[in-house]
XYZ file of N, CA and C in Angstrom:
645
model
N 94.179 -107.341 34.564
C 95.388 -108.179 34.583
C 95.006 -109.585 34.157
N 95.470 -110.124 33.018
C 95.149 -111.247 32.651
C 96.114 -112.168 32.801
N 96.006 -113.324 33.094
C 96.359 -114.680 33.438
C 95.967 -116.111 33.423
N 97.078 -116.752 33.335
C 96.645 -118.224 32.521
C 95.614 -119.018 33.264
N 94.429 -119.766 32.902
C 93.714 -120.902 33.983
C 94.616 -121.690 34.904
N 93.947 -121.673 36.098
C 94.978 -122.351 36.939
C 94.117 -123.588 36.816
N 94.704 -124.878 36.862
C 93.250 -126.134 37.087
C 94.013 -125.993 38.743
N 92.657 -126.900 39.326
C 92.297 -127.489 40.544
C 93.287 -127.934 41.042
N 93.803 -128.870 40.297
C 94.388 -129.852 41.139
C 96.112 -129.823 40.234
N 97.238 -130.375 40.785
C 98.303 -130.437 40.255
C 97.983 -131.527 38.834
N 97.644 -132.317 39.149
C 97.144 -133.367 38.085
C 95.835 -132.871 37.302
N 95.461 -132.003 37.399
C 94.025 -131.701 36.755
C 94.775 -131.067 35.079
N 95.009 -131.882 34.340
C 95.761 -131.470 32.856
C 94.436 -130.913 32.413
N 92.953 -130.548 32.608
C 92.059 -129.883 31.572
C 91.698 -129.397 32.331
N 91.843 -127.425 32.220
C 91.720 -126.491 33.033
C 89.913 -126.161 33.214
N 89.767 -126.196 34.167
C 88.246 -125.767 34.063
C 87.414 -124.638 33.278
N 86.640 -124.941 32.857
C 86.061 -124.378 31.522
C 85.964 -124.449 30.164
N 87.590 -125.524 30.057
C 87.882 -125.640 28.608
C 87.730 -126.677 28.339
N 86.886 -127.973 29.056
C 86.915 -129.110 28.997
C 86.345 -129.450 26.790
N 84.991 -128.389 26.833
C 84.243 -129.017 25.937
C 85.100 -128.412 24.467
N 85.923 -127.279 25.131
C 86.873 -126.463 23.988
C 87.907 -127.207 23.245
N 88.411 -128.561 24.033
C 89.057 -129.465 23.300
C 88.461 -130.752 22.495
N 87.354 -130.011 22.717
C 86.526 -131.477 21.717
C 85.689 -131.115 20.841
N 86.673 -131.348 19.109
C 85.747 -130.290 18.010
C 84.788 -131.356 17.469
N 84.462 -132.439 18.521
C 83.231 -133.350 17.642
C 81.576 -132.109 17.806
N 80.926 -132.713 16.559
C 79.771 -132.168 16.714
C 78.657 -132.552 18.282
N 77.873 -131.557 17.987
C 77.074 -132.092 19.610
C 76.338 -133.319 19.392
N 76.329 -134.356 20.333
C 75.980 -135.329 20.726
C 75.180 -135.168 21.909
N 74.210 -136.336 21.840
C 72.674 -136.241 22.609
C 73.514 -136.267 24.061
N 74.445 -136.845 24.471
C 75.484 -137.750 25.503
C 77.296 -137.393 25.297
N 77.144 -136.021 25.886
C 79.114 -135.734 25.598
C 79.661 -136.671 26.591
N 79.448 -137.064 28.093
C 79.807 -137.710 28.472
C 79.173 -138.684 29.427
N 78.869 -139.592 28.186
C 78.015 -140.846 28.855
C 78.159 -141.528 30.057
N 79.597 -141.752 30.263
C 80.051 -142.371 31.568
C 80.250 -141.943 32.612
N 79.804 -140.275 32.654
C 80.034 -139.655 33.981
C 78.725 -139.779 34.166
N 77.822 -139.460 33.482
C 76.320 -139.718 33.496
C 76.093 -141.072 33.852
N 76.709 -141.742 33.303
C 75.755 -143.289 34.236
C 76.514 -143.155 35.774
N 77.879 -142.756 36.031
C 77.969 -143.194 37.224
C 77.393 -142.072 38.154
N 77.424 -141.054 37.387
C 76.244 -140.065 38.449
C 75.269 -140.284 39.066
N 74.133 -141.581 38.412
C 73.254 -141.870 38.470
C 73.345 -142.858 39.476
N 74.713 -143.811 38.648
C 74.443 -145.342 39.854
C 74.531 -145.297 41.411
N 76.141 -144.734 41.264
C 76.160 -144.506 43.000
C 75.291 -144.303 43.568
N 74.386 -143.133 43.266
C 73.046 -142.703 43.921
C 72.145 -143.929 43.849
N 71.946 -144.208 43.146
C 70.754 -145.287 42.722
C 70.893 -146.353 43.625
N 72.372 -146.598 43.354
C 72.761 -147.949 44.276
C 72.857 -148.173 46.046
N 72.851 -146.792 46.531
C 73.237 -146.581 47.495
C 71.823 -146.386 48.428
N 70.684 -146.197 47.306
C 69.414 -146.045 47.707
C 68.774 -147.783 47.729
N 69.143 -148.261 46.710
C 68.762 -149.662 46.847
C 69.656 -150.753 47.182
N 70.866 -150.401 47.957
C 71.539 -151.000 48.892
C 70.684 -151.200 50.428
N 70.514 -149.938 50.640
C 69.826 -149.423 51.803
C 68.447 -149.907 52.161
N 67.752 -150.480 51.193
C 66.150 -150.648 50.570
C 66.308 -152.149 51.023
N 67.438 -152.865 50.337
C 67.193 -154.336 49.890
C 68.499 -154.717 51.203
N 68.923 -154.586 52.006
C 70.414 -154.976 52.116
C 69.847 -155.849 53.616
N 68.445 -155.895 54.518
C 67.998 -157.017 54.722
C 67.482 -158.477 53.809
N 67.639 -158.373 52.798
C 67.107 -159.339 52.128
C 68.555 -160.251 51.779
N 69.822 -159.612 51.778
C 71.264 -160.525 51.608
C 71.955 -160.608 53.002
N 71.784 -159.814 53.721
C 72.387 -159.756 55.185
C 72.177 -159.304 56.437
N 71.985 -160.570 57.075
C 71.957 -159.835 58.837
C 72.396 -158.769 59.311
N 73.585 -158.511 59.054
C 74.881 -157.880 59.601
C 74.303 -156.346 59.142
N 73.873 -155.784 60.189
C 73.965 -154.126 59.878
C 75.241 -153.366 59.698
N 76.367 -154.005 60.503
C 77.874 -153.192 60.186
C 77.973 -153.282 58.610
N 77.439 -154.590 58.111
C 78.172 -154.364 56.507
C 77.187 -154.081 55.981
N 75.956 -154.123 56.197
C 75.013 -152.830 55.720
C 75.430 -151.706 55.268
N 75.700 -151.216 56.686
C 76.515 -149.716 56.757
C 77.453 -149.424 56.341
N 78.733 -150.626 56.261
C 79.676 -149.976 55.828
C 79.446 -150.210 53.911
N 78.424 -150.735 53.234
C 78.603 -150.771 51.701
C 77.706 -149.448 51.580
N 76.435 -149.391 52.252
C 76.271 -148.051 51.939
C 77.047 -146.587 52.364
N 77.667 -146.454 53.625
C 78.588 -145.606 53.329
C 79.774 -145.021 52.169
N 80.253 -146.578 52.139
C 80.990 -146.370 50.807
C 80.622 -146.063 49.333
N 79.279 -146.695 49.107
C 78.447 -146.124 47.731
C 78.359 -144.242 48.200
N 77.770 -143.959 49.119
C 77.765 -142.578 49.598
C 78.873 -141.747 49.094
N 80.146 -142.413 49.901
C 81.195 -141.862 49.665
C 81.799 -141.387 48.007
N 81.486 -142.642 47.591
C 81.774 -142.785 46.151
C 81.233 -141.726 45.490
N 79.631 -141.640 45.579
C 78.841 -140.644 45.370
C 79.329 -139.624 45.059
N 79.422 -138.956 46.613
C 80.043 -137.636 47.029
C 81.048 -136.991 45.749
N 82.194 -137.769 46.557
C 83.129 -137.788 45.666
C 83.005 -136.939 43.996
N 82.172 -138.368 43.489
C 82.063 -138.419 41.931
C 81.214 -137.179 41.725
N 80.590 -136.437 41.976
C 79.270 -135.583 42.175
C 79.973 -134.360 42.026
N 80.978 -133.799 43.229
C 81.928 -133.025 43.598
C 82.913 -132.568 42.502
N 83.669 -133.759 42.162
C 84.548 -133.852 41.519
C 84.537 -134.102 39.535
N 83.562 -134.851 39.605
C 83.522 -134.855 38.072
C 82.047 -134.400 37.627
N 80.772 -135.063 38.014
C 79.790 -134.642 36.830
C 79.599 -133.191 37.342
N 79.644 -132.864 38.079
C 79.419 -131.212 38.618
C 79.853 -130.602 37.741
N 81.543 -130.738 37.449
C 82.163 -129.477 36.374
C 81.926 -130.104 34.695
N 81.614 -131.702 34.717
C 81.666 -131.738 33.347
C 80.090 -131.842 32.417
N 78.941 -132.205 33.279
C 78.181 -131.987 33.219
C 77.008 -130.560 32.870
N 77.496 -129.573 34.721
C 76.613 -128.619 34.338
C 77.163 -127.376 33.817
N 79.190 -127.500 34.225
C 79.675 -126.470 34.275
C 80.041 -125.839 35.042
N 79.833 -126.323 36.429
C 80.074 -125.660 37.793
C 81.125 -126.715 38.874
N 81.711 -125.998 40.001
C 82.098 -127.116 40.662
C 82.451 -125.877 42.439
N 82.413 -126.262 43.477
C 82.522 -125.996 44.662
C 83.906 -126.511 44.880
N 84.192 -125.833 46.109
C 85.959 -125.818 46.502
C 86.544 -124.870 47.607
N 87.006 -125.598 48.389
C 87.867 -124.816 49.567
C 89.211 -124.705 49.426
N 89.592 -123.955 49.929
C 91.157 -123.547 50.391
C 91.484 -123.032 51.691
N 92.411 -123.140 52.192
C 92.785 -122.386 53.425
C 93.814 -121.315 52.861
N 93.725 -119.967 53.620
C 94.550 -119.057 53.616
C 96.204 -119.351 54.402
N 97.208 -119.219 54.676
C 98.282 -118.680 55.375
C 97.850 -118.270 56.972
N 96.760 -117.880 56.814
C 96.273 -117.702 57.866
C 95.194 -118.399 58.641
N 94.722 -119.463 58.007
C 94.640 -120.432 58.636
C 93.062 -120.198 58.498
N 92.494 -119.466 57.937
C 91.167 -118.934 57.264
C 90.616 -119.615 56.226
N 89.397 -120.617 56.305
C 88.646 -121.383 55.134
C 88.000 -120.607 54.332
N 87.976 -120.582 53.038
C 87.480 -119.948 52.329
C 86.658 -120.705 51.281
N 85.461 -121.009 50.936
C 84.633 -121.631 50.260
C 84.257 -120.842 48.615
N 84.391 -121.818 47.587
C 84.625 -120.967 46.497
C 83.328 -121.777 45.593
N 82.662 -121.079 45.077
C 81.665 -121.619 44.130
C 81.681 -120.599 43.176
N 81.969 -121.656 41.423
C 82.129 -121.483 40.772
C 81.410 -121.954 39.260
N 81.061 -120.688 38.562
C 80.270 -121.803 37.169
C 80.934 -121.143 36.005
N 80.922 -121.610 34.753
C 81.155 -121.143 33.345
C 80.856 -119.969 33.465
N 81.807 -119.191 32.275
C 81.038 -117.899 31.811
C 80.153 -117.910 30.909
N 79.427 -117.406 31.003
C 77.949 -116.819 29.502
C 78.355 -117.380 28.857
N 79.654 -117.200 27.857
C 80.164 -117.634 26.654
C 80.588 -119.140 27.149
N 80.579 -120.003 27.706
C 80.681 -121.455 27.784
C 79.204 -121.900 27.984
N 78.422 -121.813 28.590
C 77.608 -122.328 29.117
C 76.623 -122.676 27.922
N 76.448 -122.529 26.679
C 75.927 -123.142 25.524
C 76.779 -124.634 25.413
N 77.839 -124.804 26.222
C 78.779 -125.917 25.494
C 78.192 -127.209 26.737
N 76.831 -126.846 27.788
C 76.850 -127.813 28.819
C 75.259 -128.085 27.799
N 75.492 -129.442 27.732
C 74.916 -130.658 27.052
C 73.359 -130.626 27.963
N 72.024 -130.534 27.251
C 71.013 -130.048 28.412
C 70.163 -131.477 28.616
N 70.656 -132.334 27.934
C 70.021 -133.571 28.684
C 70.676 -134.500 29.783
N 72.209 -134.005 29.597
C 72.814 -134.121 30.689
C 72.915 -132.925 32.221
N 72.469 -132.311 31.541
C 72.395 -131.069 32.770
C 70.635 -131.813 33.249
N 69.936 -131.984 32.631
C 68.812 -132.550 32.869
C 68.707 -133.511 33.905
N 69.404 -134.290 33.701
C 69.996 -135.449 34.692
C 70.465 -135.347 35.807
N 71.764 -134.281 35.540
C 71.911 -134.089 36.797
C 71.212 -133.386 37.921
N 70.592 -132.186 37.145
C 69.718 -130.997 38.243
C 68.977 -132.415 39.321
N 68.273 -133.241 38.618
C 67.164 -134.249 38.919
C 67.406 -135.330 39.701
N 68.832 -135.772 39.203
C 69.395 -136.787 40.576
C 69.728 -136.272 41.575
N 70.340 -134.756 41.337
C 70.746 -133.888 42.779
C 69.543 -133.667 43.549
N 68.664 -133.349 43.109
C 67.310 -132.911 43.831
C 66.465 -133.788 44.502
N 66.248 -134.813 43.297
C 65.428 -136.366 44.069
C 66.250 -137.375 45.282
N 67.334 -137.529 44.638
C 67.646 -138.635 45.827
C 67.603 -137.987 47.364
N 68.012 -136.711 47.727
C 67.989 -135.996 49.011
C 66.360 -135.647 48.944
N 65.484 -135.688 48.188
C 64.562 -136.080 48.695
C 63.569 -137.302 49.260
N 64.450 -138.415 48.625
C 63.967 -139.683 48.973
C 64.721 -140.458 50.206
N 66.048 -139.412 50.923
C 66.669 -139.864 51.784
C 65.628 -139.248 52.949
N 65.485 -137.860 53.092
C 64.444 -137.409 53.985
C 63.084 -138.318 54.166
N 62.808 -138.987 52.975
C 61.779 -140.058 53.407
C 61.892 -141.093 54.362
N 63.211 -141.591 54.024
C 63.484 -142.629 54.724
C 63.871 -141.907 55.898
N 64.316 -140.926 56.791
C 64.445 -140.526 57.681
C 63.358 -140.534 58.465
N 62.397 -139.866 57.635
C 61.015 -139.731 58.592
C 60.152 -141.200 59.127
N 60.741 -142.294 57.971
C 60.592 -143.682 58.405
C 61.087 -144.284 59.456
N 62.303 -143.874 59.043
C 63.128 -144.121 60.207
C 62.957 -143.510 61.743
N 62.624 -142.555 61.943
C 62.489 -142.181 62.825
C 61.163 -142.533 63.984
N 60.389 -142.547 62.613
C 58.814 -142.665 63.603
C 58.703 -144.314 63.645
N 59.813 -145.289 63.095
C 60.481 -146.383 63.313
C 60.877 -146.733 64.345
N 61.658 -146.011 65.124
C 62.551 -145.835 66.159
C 63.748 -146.731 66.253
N 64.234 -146.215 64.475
C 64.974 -147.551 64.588
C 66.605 -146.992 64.096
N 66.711 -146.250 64.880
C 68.139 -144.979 65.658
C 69.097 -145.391 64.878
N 69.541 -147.062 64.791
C 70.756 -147.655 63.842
C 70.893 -147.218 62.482
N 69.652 -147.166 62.035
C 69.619 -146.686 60.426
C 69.045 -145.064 60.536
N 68.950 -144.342 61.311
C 68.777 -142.814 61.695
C 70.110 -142.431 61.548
N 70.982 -142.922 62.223
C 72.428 -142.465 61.631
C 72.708 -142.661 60.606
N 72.658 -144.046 59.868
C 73.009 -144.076 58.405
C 72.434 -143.201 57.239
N 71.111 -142.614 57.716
C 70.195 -141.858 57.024
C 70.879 -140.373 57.162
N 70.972 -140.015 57.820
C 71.651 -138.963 58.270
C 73.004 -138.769 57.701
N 74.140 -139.500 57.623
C 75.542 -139.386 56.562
C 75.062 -139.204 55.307
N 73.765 -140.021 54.810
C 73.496 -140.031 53.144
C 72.818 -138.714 53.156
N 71.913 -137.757 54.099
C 71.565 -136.760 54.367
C 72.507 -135.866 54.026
N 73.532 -135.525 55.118
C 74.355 -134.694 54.771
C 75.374 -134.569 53.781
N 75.839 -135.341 52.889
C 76.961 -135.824 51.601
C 75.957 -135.109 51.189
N 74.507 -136.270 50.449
C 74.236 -135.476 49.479
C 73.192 -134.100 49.535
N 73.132 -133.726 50.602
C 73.026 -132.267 50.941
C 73.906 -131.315 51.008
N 75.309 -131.499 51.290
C 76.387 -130.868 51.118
C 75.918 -130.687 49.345
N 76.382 -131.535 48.342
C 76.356 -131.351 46.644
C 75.164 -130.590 46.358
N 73.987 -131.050 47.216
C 73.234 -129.778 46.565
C 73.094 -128.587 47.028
N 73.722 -128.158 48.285
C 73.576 -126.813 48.574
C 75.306 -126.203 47.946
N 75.955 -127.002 47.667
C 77.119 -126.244 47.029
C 77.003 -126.075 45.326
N 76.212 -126.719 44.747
C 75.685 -126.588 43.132
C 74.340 -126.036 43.115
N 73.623 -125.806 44.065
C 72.695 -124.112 44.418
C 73.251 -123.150 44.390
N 74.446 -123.374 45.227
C 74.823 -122.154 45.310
C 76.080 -121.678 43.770
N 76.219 -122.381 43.304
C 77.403 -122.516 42.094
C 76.079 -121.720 41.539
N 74.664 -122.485 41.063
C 73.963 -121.715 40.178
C 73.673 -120.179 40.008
N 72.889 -119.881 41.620
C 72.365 -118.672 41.644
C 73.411 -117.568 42.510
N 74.495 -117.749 42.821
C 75.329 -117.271 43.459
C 76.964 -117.364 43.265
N 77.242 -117.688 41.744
C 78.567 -118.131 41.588
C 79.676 -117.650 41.754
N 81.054 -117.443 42.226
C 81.883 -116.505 42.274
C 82.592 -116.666 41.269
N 83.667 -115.920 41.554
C 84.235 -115.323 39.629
C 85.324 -116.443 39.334
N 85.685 -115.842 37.907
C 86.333 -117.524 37.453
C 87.404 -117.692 38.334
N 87.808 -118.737 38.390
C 89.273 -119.820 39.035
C 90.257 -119.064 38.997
N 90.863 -118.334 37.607
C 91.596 -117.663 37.484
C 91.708 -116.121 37.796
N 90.541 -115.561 37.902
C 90.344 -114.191 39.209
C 90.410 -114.933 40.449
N 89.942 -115.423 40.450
C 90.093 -116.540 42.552
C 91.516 -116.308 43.488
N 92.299 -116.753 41.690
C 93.861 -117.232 42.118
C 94.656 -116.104 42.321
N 94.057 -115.264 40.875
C 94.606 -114.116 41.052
C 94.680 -112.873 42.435
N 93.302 -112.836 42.406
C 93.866 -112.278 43.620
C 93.992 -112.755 44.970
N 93.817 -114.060 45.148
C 94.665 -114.516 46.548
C 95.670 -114.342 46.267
N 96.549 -114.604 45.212
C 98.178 -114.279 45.119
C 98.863 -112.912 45.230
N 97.582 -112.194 45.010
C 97.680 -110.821 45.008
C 97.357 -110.047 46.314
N 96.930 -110.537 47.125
C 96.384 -110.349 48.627
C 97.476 -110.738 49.373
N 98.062 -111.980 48.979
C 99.547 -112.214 50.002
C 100.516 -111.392 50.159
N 100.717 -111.472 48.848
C 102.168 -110.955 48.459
C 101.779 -109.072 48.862
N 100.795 -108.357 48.512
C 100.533 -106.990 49.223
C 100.726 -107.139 51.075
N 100.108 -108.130 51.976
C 99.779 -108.502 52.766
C 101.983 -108.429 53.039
N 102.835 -109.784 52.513
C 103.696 -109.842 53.153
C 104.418 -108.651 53.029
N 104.217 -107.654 51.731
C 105.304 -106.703 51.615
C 104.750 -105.887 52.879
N 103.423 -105.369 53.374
C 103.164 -104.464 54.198
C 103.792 -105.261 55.353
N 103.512 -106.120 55.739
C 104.205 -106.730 57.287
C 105.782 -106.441 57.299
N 106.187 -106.372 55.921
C 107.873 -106.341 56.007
C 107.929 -104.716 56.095
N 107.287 -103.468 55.427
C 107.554 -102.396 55.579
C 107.134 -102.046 57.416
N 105.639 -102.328 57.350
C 105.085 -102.382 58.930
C 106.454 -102.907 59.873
N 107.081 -103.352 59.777
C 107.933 -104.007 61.160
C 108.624 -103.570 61.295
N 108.889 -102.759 62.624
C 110.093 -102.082 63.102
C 111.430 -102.463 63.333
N 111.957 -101.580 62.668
C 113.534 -101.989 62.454
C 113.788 -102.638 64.359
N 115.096 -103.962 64.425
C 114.897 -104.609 65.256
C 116.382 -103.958 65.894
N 116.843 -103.052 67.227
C 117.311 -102.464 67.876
C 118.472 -103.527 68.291
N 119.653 -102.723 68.688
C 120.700 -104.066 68.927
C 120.610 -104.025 70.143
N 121.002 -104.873 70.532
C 120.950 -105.231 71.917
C 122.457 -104.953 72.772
N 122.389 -104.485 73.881
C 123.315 -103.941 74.446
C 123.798 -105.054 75.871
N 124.451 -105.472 76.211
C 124.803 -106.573 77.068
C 125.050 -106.107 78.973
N 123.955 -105.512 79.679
C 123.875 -105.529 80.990
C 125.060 -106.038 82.090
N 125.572 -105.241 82.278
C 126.622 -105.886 83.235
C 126.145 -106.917 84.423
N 126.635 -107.576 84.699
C 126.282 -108.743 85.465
C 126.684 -108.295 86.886
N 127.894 -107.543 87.221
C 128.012 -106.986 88.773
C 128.140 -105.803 88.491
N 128.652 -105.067 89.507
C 129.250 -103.698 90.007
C 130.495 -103.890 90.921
N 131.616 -103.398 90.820
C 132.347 -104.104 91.292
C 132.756 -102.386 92.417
């Protein structure tokens, strides 16, 4: 049963997979330069926020709160853009009707995956991998530090960018099927699901009205 790409998002106008299909320029060293630098910076910045951010300010709250927000930014950007335009892949939840999370990891087919740019895939494998390894450094600093204030902050940049790389691990060596099988058959699971509950349910008996005395 075939059916149209669904994108992501209501606003997502370039359906996943076909990003590089609308662009008949020849290959370039850099298809998209600017997701690539900010892939890089957030991370970068958020590491040498963290590094240098006694040298501009006392204040650990605004420590914390600029590196959280570079984090955040991170996350975000990681998740959301160089993931799918970069390697080809991207991670994603939904909830069921039933109130059931369902975690979806997803990459190109065979036939796209010549169209992901390998010095940008280069980049990314390498920022995903290094910076969560240079946050665990600072943890172990931190810790045998005993300096608990920045153990927590180490720990949010821990888990963000440990979340991106265990969900683009798992996009690699474990991907599930395209967006448009995803959709398909959740839509196809409901709608079987509501017709059986409507055949399943027993016709509903009228009700007969109990006399109130005996006279």
């Amino acid at each position: 049963m075939s059916s149209a790409t669904v994108p992501l998002l209501d606003d997502d106008t370039v359906p996943f997979g076909e990003e590089e299909s609308l662009d008949g320029a020849p290959q370039k060293q850099y298809r998209h330069p600017y997701i690539t630098f900010f892939h890089l910076f957030f991370r970068g910045t958020s590491v040498g926020v963290y590094i240098l951010c006694g040298w501009f300010s006392d204040s650990f709250i605004t420590s914390f709160v600029c590196v959280v927000l570079l984090l955040s930014a991170d996350f975000w950007t990681v998740k959301n853009l160089s993931g799918r335009f970069l390697v080809g892949m991207r991670w994603w939840n939904f909830v069921d009707d039933d109130g059931v999370s369902h975690w979806v990891f997803e990459s190109k087919k065979n036939t796209q995956v010549s169209r992901v740019n390998p010095h940008e895939a280069r980049i990314f494998w390498l920022a995903l991998i290094l910076f969560p390894i240079i946050w665990v450094v600072f943890f172990i600093i931190a810790l045998f530090g005993l300096k608990f204030k920045w153990l927590l902050l180490v720990l949010i940049a821990l888990a963000l960018n440990g979340a991106n790389l265990y969900g683009y691990v798992k996009c690699n060596f474990g991907a599930n099927k395209n967006i448009s099988s995803v959709t398909t058959d959740f839509v196809r699971t409901q709608v079987l699901k509501s017709a059986f509950d409507m055949m399943s349910k027993p016709a509903q008996q009228p009700t007969t009205a109990k006399p109130t005395g005996v006279i």
